[in-house]
Amino acid sequence: MIILHWTYVIAIVVSLLAIGVAVWMSIWVKRIASENEKVAEIATLIKKGANAFLKREYQILGIFSLILFVFIFLFLPKPIWQSEVGTSVHPFWPNFAMGISYLLGAAFSAVAGKVGIDIATIANVKAAESAAKGIKPSFMAGFRGGAVMGMAVVASCLLGVTLVFLVTYSWTGNARVLIGFSFGASLLALFAKAGGGIFTKTADISADLVGKVELDIPEDDP
């Protein structure tokens, strides 16, 4: 039986509030008028490239996560063929719960990353166009665009941890399944960050080469 303690309620409410704030800020940024067609065209190309990369990266990480899920299911918290001493509980269920918790952590992390990519590609062009109107409009566009990602990360982590703890601890009295959630969220974020860094550095080098070779732009030219 799930016991809904008041601390769980606070955590869930705070998570939903963070999601609401993120949605509001995202809508606010998207409503900024785009007047420069060239800037909007470039932003569209950047968004398509980023989404294509993210789709391919998530496909690879998805396969990797499923393979790791099998290993977690077989060996954590203990090998599935070994029964608990002094208890009739078969390790299938604790191991399965650990694996599902791991996949949930990875899924929540992936959603936060997707939200970040989408809002970043939009906020960039909005901040650039708002700069023509002054420092404050440009700052607010960039700040609120970045805050969407921050809110998404906090909300997904807090909501995911709360739900996993609420379900598993209420049923089993054991909170170690949270290890799987933390591992899944951290591992996917780690590889996504590494892959994203490689992608952005490649794009930077490509732009540098095009500028030097095609347009004869000197090194570090302002």
PDB file of C-alpha atoms in Angstrom:
ATOM      1  CA  MET A   1       0.000   0.000   0.000  1.00  0.00           C
ATOM      2  CA  ILE A   2       1.321   3.439  -0.952  1.00  0.00           C
ATOM      3  CA  ILE A   3       1.408   5.843   1.999  1.00  0.00           C
ATOM      4  CA  LEU A   4       1.342   9.458   0.806  1.00  0.00           C
ATOM      5  CA  HIS A   5       3.373  11.355   3.413  1.00  0.00           C
ATOM      6  CA  TRP A   6       3.204  15.154   3.393  1.00  0.00           C
ATOM      7  CA  THR A   7       6.861  15.367   2.299  1.00  0.00           C
ATOM      8  CA  TYR A   8       5.993  13.461  -0.870  1.00  0.00           C
ATOM      9  CA  VAL A   9       3.175  15.889  -1.570  1.00  0.00           C
ATOM     10  CA  ILE A  10       5.512  18.882  -1.201  1.00  0.00           C
ATOM     11  CA  ALA A  11       8.100  17.315  -3.528  1.00  0.00           C
ATOM     12  CA  ILE A  12       5.501  16.501  -6.188  1.00  0.00           C
ATOM     13  CA  VAL A  13       3.906  19.959  -5.964  1.00  0.00           C
ATOM     14  CA  VAL A  14       7.305  21.672  -6.245  1.00  0.00           C
ATOM     15  CA  SER A  15       8.146  19.515  -9.276  1.00  0.00           C
ATOM     16  CA  LEU A  16       4.877  20.405 -10.988  1.00  0.00           C
ATOM     17  CA  LEU A  17       5.400  24.094 -10.192  1.00  0.00           C
ATOM     18  CA  ALA A  18       8.879  23.922 -11.741  1.00  0.00           C
ATOM     19  CA  ILE A  19       7.401  22.328 -14.861  1.00  0.00           C
ATOM     20  CA  GLY A  20       4.760  25.054 -14.996  1.00  0.00           C
ATOM     21  CA  VAL A  21       7.375  27.807 -14.706  1.00  0.00           C
ATOM     22  CA  ALA A  22       9.470  26.144 -17.428  1.00  0.00           C
ATOM     23  CA  VAL A  23       6.463  25.976 -19.760  1.00  0.00           C
ATOM     24  CA  TRP A  24       5.595  29.620 -19.090  1.00  0.00           C
ATOM     25  CA  MET A  25       9.177  30.783 -19.741  1.00  0.00           C
ATOM     26  CA  SER A  26       9.351  28.689 -22.899  1.00  0.00           C
ATOM     27  CA  ILE A  27       6.147  30.265 -24.234  1.00  0.00           C
ATOM     28  CA  TRP A  28       7.437  33.731 -23.311  1.00  0.00           C
ATOM     29  CA  VAL A  29      10.671  33.191 -25.251  1.00  0.00           C
ATOM     30  CA  LYS A  30       8.882  31.737 -28.288  1.00  0.00           C
ATOM     31  CA  ARG A  31       6.544  34.737 -28.456  1.00  0.00           C
ATOM     32  CA  ILE A  32       9.408  37.172 -29.025  1.00  0.00           C
ATOM     33  CA  ALA A  33       8.969  38.468 -32.563  1.00  0.00           C
ATOM     34  CA  SER A  34      11.497  37.327 -35.192  1.00  0.00           C
ATOM     35  CA  GLU A  35      12.045  40.172 -37.643  1.00  0.00           C
ATOM     36  CA  ASN A  36      15.326  39.213 -39.304  1.00  0.00           C
ATOM     37  CA  GLU A  37      14.623  36.451 -41.828  1.00  0.00           C
ATOM     38  CA  LYS A  38      18.307  35.615 -42.285  1.00  0.00           C
ATOM     39  CA  VAL A  39      18.813  35.054 -38.562  1.00  0.00           C
ATOM     40  CA  ALA A  40      15.659  32.918 -38.429  1.00  0.00           C
ATOM     41  CA  GLU A  41      16.896  30.859 -41.399  1.00  0.00           C
ATOM     42  CA  ILE A  42      20.254  30.204 -39.753  1.00  0.00           C
ATOM     43  CA  ALA A  43      18.531  29.305 -36.477  1.00  0.00           C
ATOM     44  CA  THR A  44      16.332  26.798 -38.321  1.00  0.00           C
ATOM     45  CA  LEU A  45      19.381  25.114 -39.846  1.00  0.00           C
ATOM     46  CA  ILE A  46      21.077  24.934 -36.447  1.00  0.00           C
ATOM     47  CA  LYS A  47      17.958  23.428 -34.884  1.00  0.00           C
ATOM     48  CA  LYS A  48      17.670  20.793 -37.626  1.00  0.00           C
ATOM     49  CA  GLY A  49      21.318  19.841 -37.208  1.00  0.00           C
ATOM     50  CA  ALA A  50      21.074  19.663 -33.420  1.00  0.00           C
ATOM     51  CA  ASN A  51      17.905  17.557 -33.527  1.00  0.00           C
ATOM     52  CA  ALA A  52      19.404  15.186 -36.101  1.00  0.00           C
ATOM     53  CA  PHE A  53      22.450  14.705 -33.890  1.00  0.00           C
ATOM     54  CA  LEU A  54      20.343  14.268 -30.744  1.00  0.00           C
ATOM     55  CA  LYS A  55      18.108  11.691 -32.445  1.00  0.00           C
ATOM     56  CA  ARG A  56      21.092   9.601 -33.501  1.00  0.00           C
ATOM     57  CA  GLU A  57      22.774   9.978 -30.117  1.00  0.00           C
ATOM     58  CA  TYR A  58      19.647   8.889 -28.252  1.00  0.00           C
ATOM     59  CA  GLN A  59      19.277   5.864 -30.521  1.00  0.00           C
ATOM     60  CA  ILE A  60      22.773   4.699 -29.591  1.00  0.00           C
ATOM     61  CA  LEU A  61      22.327   5.532 -25.903  1.00  0.00           C
ATOM     62  CA  GLY A  62      18.963   3.755 -25.934  1.00  0.00           C
ATOM     63  CA  ILE A  63      20.572   0.522 -27.142  1.00  0.00           C
ATOM     64  CA  PHE A  64      23.372   0.934 -24.601  1.00  0.00           C
ATOM     65  CA  SER A  65      20.834   1.528 -21.813  1.00  0.00           C
ATOM     66  CA  LEU A  66      18.878  -1.610 -22.710  1.00  0.00           C
ATOM     67  CA  ILE A  67      22.048  -3.718 -22.679  1.00  0.00           C
ATOM     68  CA  LEU A  68      23.009  -2.279 -19.304  1.00  0.00           C
ATOM     69  CA  PHE A  69      19.466  -2.938 -18.050  1.00  0.00           C
ATOM     70  CA  VAL A  70      20.011  -6.655 -18.715  1.00  0.00           C
ATOM     71  CA  PHE A  71      23.235  -6.642 -16.679  1.00  0.00           C
ATOM     72  CA  ILE A  72      21.572  -4.753 -13.821  1.00  0.00           C
ATOM     73  CA  PHE A  73      18.645  -7.176 -13.868  1.00  0.00           C
ATOM     74  CA  LEU A  74      20.986 -10.166 -13.703  1.00  0.00           C
ATOM     75  CA  PHE A  75      23.430  -8.932 -11.060  1.00  0.00           C
ATOM     76  CA  LEU A  76      21.996  -6.056  -8.968  1.00  0.00           C
ATOM     77  CA  PRO A  77      21.389  -5.811  -6.106  1.00  0.00           C
ATOM     78  CA  LYS A  78      22.588  -9.436  -6.179  1.00  0.00           C
ATOM     79  CA  PRO A  79      22.839 -12.214  -8.789  1.00  0.00           C
ATOM     80  CA  ILE A  80      19.361 -13.310  -9.794  1.00  0.00           C
ATOM     81  CA  TRP A  81      20.155 -16.998  -9.248  1.00  0.00           C
ATOM     82  CA  GLN A  82      21.002 -16.428  -5.559  1.00  0.00           C
ATOM     83  CA  SER A  83      18.101 -16.353  -3.093  1.00  0.00           C
ATOM     84  CA  GLU A  84      18.026 -14.094  -0.034  1.00  0.00           C
ATOM     85  CA  VAL A  85      19.189 -15.911   3.085  1.00  0.00           C
ATOM     86  CA  GLY A  86      16.390 -16.350   5.614  1.00  0.00           C
ATOM     87  CA  THR A  87      13.650 -15.033   3.324  1.00  0.00           C
ATOM     88  CA  SER A  88      11.327 -16.366   0.669  1.00  0.00           C
ATOM     89  CA  VAL A  89      11.685 -13.285  -1.542  1.00  0.00           C
ATOM     90  CA  HIS A  90      13.084 -14.250  -4.943  1.00  0.00           C
ATOM     91  CA  PRO A  91      15.722 -11.800  -6.248  1.00  0.00           C
ATOM     92  CA  PHE A  92      13.796 -11.457  -9.528  1.00  0.00           C
ATOM     93  CA  TRP A  93      11.635  -8.618  -8.218  1.00  0.00           C
ATOM     94  CA  PRO A  94      14.344  -6.538  -6.482  1.00  0.00           C
ATOM     95  CA  ASN A  95      16.574  -6.884  -9.540  1.00  0.00           C
ATOM     96  CA  PHE A  96      13.728  -6.061 -11.913  1.00  0.00           C
ATOM     97  CA  ALA A  97      12.809  -3.008  -9.835  1.00  0.00           C
ATOM     98  CA  MET A  98      16.435  -1.845  -9.907  1.00  0.00           C
ATOM     99  CA  GLY A  99      16.553  -2.210 -13.686  1.00  0.00           C
ATOM    100  CA  ILE A 100      13.267  -0.376 -14.248  1.00  0.00           C
ATOM    101  CA  SER A 101      14.427   2.388 -11.915  1.00  0.00           C
ATOM    102  CA  TYR A 102      17.599   2.686 -13.996  1.00  0.00           C
ATOM    103  CA  LEU A 103      15.592   3.017 -17.225  1.00  0.00           C
ATOM    104  CA  LEU A 104      13.319   5.624 -15.635  1.00  0.00           C
ATOM    105  CA  GLY A 105      16.331   7.682 -14.595  1.00  0.00           C
ATOM    106  CA  ALA A 106      17.753   7.505 -18.105  1.00  0.00           C
ATOM    107  CA  ALA A 107      14.367   8.448 -19.610  1.00  0.00           C
ATOM    108  CA  PHE A 108      13.913  11.471 -17.343  1.00  0.00           C
ATOM    109  CA  SER A 109      17.446  12.612 -18.169  1.00  0.00           C
ATOM    110  CA  ALA A 110      16.797  12.197 -21.905  1.00  0.00           C
ATOM    111  CA  VAL A 111      13.621  14.281 -21.703  1.00  0.00           C
ATOM    112  CA  ALA A 112      15.485  17.068 -19.908  1.00  0.00           C
ATOM    113  CA  GLY A 113      18.171  16.999 -22.608  1.00  0.00           C
ATOM    114  CA  LYS A 114      15.601  17.199 -25.402  1.00  0.00           C
ATOM    115  CA  VAL A 115      13.902  20.160 -23.723  1.00  0.00           C
ATOM    116  CA  GLY A 116      17.277  21.872 -23.368  1.00  0.00           C
ATOM    117  CA  ILE A 117      18.173  21.448 -27.042  1.00  0.00           C
ATOM    118  CA  ASP A 118      14.805  22.729 -28.233  1.00  0.00           C
ATOM    119  CA  ILE A 119      14.754  25.859 -26.077  1.00  0.00           C
ATOM    120  CA  ALA A 120      18.459  26.631 -26.597  1.00  0.00           C
ATOM    121  CA  THR A 121      18.141  26.774 -30.375  1.00  0.00           C
ATOM    122  CA  ILE A 122      15.135  29.079 -30.017  1.00  0.00           C
ATOM    123  CA  ALA A 123      16.517  31.300 -27.244  1.00  0.00           C
ATOM    124  CA  ASN A 124      19.740  31.949 -29.170  1.00  0.00           C
ATOM    125  CA  VAL A 125      18.014  33.689 -32.058  1.00  0.00           C
ATOM    126  CA  LYS A 126      15.553  35.478 -29.773  1.00  0.00           C
ATOM    127  CA  ALA A 127      18.379  36.869 -27.634  1.00  0.00           C
ATOM    128  CA  ALA A 128      20.311  37.953 -30.736  1.00  0.00           C
ATOM    129  CA  GLU A 129      17.334  39.808 -32.176  1.00  0.00           C
ATOM    130  CA  SER A 130      16.403  41.322 -28.809  1.00  0.00           C
ATOM    131  CA  ALA A 131      19.914  42.806 -28.554  1.00  0.00           C
ATOM    132  CA  ALA A 132      18.866  45.405 -31.128  1.00  0.00           C
ATOM    133  CA  LYS A 133      16.308  46.680 -28.612  1.00  0.00           C
ATOM    134  CA  GLY A 134      18.704  46.905 -25.687  1.00  0.00           C
ATOM    135  CA  ILE A 135      20.613  44.931 -23.072  1.00  0.00           C
ATOM    136  CA  LYS A 136      17.612  44.133 -20.870  1.00  0.00           C
ATOM    137  CA  PRO A 137      15.431  42.452 -23.556  1.00  0.00           C
ATOM    138  CA  SER A 138      18.397  40.418 -24.765  1.00  0.00           C
ATOM    139  CA  PHE A 139      19.355  39.409 -21.215  1.00  0.00           C
ATOM    140  CA  MET A 140      15.805  38.365 -20.353  1.00  0.00           C
ATOM    141  CA  ALA A 141      15.524  36.253 -23.508  1.00  0.00           C
ATOM    142  CA  GLY A 142      18.780  34.450 -22.749  1.00  0.00           C
ATOM    143  CA  PHE A 143      18.115  34.158 -19.015  1.00  0.00           C
ATOM    144  CA  ARG A 144      14.620  32.755 -19.355  1.00  0.00           C
ATOM    145  CA  GLY A 145      15.700  30.451 -22.140  1.00  0.00           C
ATOM    146  CA  GLY A 146      18.428  29.026 -19.914  1.00  0.00           C
ATOM    147  CA  ALA A 147      16.062  28.856 -16.937  1.00  0.00           C
ATOM    148  CA  VAL A 148      13.802  26.506 -18.903  1.00  0.00           C
ATOM    149  CA  MET A 149      16.590  23.928 -19.003  1.00  0.00           C
ATOM    150  CA  GLY A 150      17.398  24.456 -15.335  1.00  0.00           C
ATOM    151  CA  MET A 151      13.783  24.008 -14.310  1.00  0.00           C
ATOM    152  CA  ALA A 152      13.451  20.913 -16.511  1.00  0.00           C
ATOM    153  CA  VAL A 153      16.463  19.254 -14.874  1.00  0.00           C
ATOM    154  CA  VAL A 154      15.331  20.042 -11.323  1.00  0.00           C
ATOM    155  CA  ALA A 155      11.715  19.043 -11.971  1.00  0.00           C
ATOM    156  CA  SER A 156      12.574  15.768 -13.720  1.00  0.00           C
ATOM    157  CA  CYS A 157      15.067  14.711 -11.037  1.00  0.00           C
ATOM    158  CA  LEU A 158      12.873  15.649  -8.078  1.00  0.00           C
ATOM    159  CA  LEU A 159       9.714  14.160  -9.560  1.00  0.00           C
ATOM    160  CA  GLY A 160      11.458  10.974 -10.659  1.00  0.00           C
ATOM    161  CA  VAL A 161      13.209  10.380  -7.327  1.00  0.00           C
ATOM    162  CA  THR A 162      10.007  11.091  -5.399  1.00  0.00           C
ATOM    163  CA  LEU A 163       7.862   8.716  -7.451  1.00  0.00           C
ATOM    164  CA  VAL A 164      10.438   5.911  -7.396  1.00  0.00           C
ATOM    165  CA  PHE A 165      10.974   6.273  -3.646  1.00  0.00           C
ATOM    166  CA  LEU A 166       7.235   6.544  -2.991  1.00  0.00           C
ATOM    167  CA  VAL A 167       6.400   3.345  -4.844  1.00  0.00           C
ATOM    168  CA  THR A 168       9.370   1.156  -3.898  1.00  0.00           C
ATOM    169  CA  TYR A 169       9.741   2.190  -0.252  1.00  0.00           C
ATOM    170  CA  SER A 170       6.008   1.936   0.428  1.00  0.00           C
ATOM    171  CA  TRP A 171       5.928  -1.600  -0.963  1.00  0.00           C
ATOM    172  CA  THR A 172       9.294  -2.998   0.110  1.00  0.00           C
ATOM    173  CA  GLY A 173      10.610  -0.702   2.850  1.00  0.00           C
ATOM    174  CA  ASN A 174      13.916  -0.556   0.945  1.00  0.00           C
ATOM    175  CA  ALA A 175      15.127   2.592  -0.777  1.00  0.00           C
ATOM    176  CA  ARG A 176      18.183   1.140  -2.527  1.00  0.00           C
ATOM    177  CA  VAL A 177      16.284   1.084  -5.832  1.00  0.00           C
ATOM    178  CA  LEU A 178      17.026   4.827  -5.953  1.00  0.00           C
ATOM    179  CA  ILE A 179      20.601   3.840  -6.814  1.00  0.00           C
ATOM    180  CA  GLY A 180      19.338   2.586 -10.162  1.00  0.00           C
ATOM    181  CA  PHE A 181      17.481   5.826 -10.885  1.00  0.00           C
ATOM    182  CA  SER A 182      20.507   7.968 -10.013  1.00  0.00           C
ATOM    183  CA  PHE A 183      22.802   5.750 -12.062  1.00  0.00           C
ATOM    184  CA  GLY A 184      20.541   5.905 -15.120  1.00  0.00           C
ATOM    185  CA  ALA A 185      20.091   9.673 -14.982  1.00  0.00           C
ATOM    186  CA  SER A 186      23.784  10.365 -14.378  1.00  0.00           C
ATOM    187  CA  LEU A 187      25.102   7.900 -16.952  1.00  0.00           C
ATOM    188  CA  LEU A 188      22.920   9.124 -19.810  1.00  0.00           C
ATOM    189  CA  ALA A 189      23.650  12.759 -18.964  1.00  0.00           C
ATOM    190  CA  LEU A 190      27.385  11.993 -18.897  1.00  0.00           C
ATOM    191  CA  PHE A 191      27.464  10.386 -22.339  1.00  0.00           C
ATOM    192  CA  ALA A 192      25.087  12.981 -23.782  1.00  0.00           C
ATOM    193  CA  LYS A 193      27.363  15.759 -22.535  1.00  0.00           C
ATOM    194  CA  ALA A 194      30.461  14.076 -23.968  1.00  0.00           C
ATOM    195  CA  GLY A 195      28.764  13.480 -27.321  1.00  0.00           C
ATOM    196  CA  GLY A 196      27.381  17.009 -27.389  1.00  0.00           C
ATOM    197  CA  GLY A 197      30.822  18.437 -26.717  1.00  0.00           C
ATOM    198  CA  ILE A 198      32.277  16.473 -29.632  1.00  0.00           C
ATOM    199  CA  PHE A 199      29.435  17.632 -31.904  1.00  0.00           C
ATOM    200  CA  THR A 200      29.785  21.309 -31.011  1.00  0.00           C
ATOM    201  CA  LYS A 201      33.584  21.222 -31.321  1.00  0.00           C
ATOM    202  CA  THR A 202      33.278  19.607 -34.740  1.00  0.00           C
ATOM    203  CA  ALA A 203      30.854  22.324 -35.826  1.00  0.00           C
ATOM    204  CA  ASP A 204      33.221  24.987 -34.494  1.00  0.00           C
ATOM    205  CA  ILE A 205      36.207  23.567 -36.380  1.00  0.00           C
ATOM    206  CA  SER A 206      34.133  23.225 -39.564  1.00  0.00           C
ATOM    207  CA  ALA A 207      33.018  26.852 -39.359  1.00  0.00           C
ATOM    208  CA  ASP A 208      36.612  27.921 -38.720  1.00  0.00           C
ATOM    209  CA  LEU A 209      37.861  26.033 -41.780  1.00  0.00           C
ATOM    210  CA  VAL A 210      35.114  27.441 -43.997  1.00  0.00           C
ATOM    211  CA  GLY A 211      35.932  30.963 -42.850  1.00  0.00           C
ATOM    212  CA  LYS A 212      39.641  30.544 -43.532  1.00  0.00           C
ATOM    213  CA  VAL A 213      39.521  28.559 -46.773  1.00  0.00           C
ATOM    214  CA  GLU A 214      36.387  29.859 -48.475  1.00  0.00           C
ATOM    215  CA  LEU A 215      36.228  33.449 -47.226  1.00  0.00           C
ATOM    216  CA  ASP A 216      39.925  34.106 -46.440  1.00  0.00           C
ATOM    217  CA  ILE A 217      39.113  35.312 -42.912  1.00  0.00           C
ATOM    218  CA  PRO A 218      42.327  35.675 -40.830  1.00  0.00           C
ATOM    219  CA  GLU A 219      42.816  33.800 -37.551  1.00  0.00           C
ATOM    220  CA  ASP A 220      40.995  35.438 -34.587  1.00  0.00           C
ATOM    221  CA  ASP A 221      39.606  38.156 -36.843  1.00  0.00           C
ATOM    222  CA  PRO A 222      36.844  40.066 -35.002  1.00  0.00           C
TER     223      PRO A 222
END
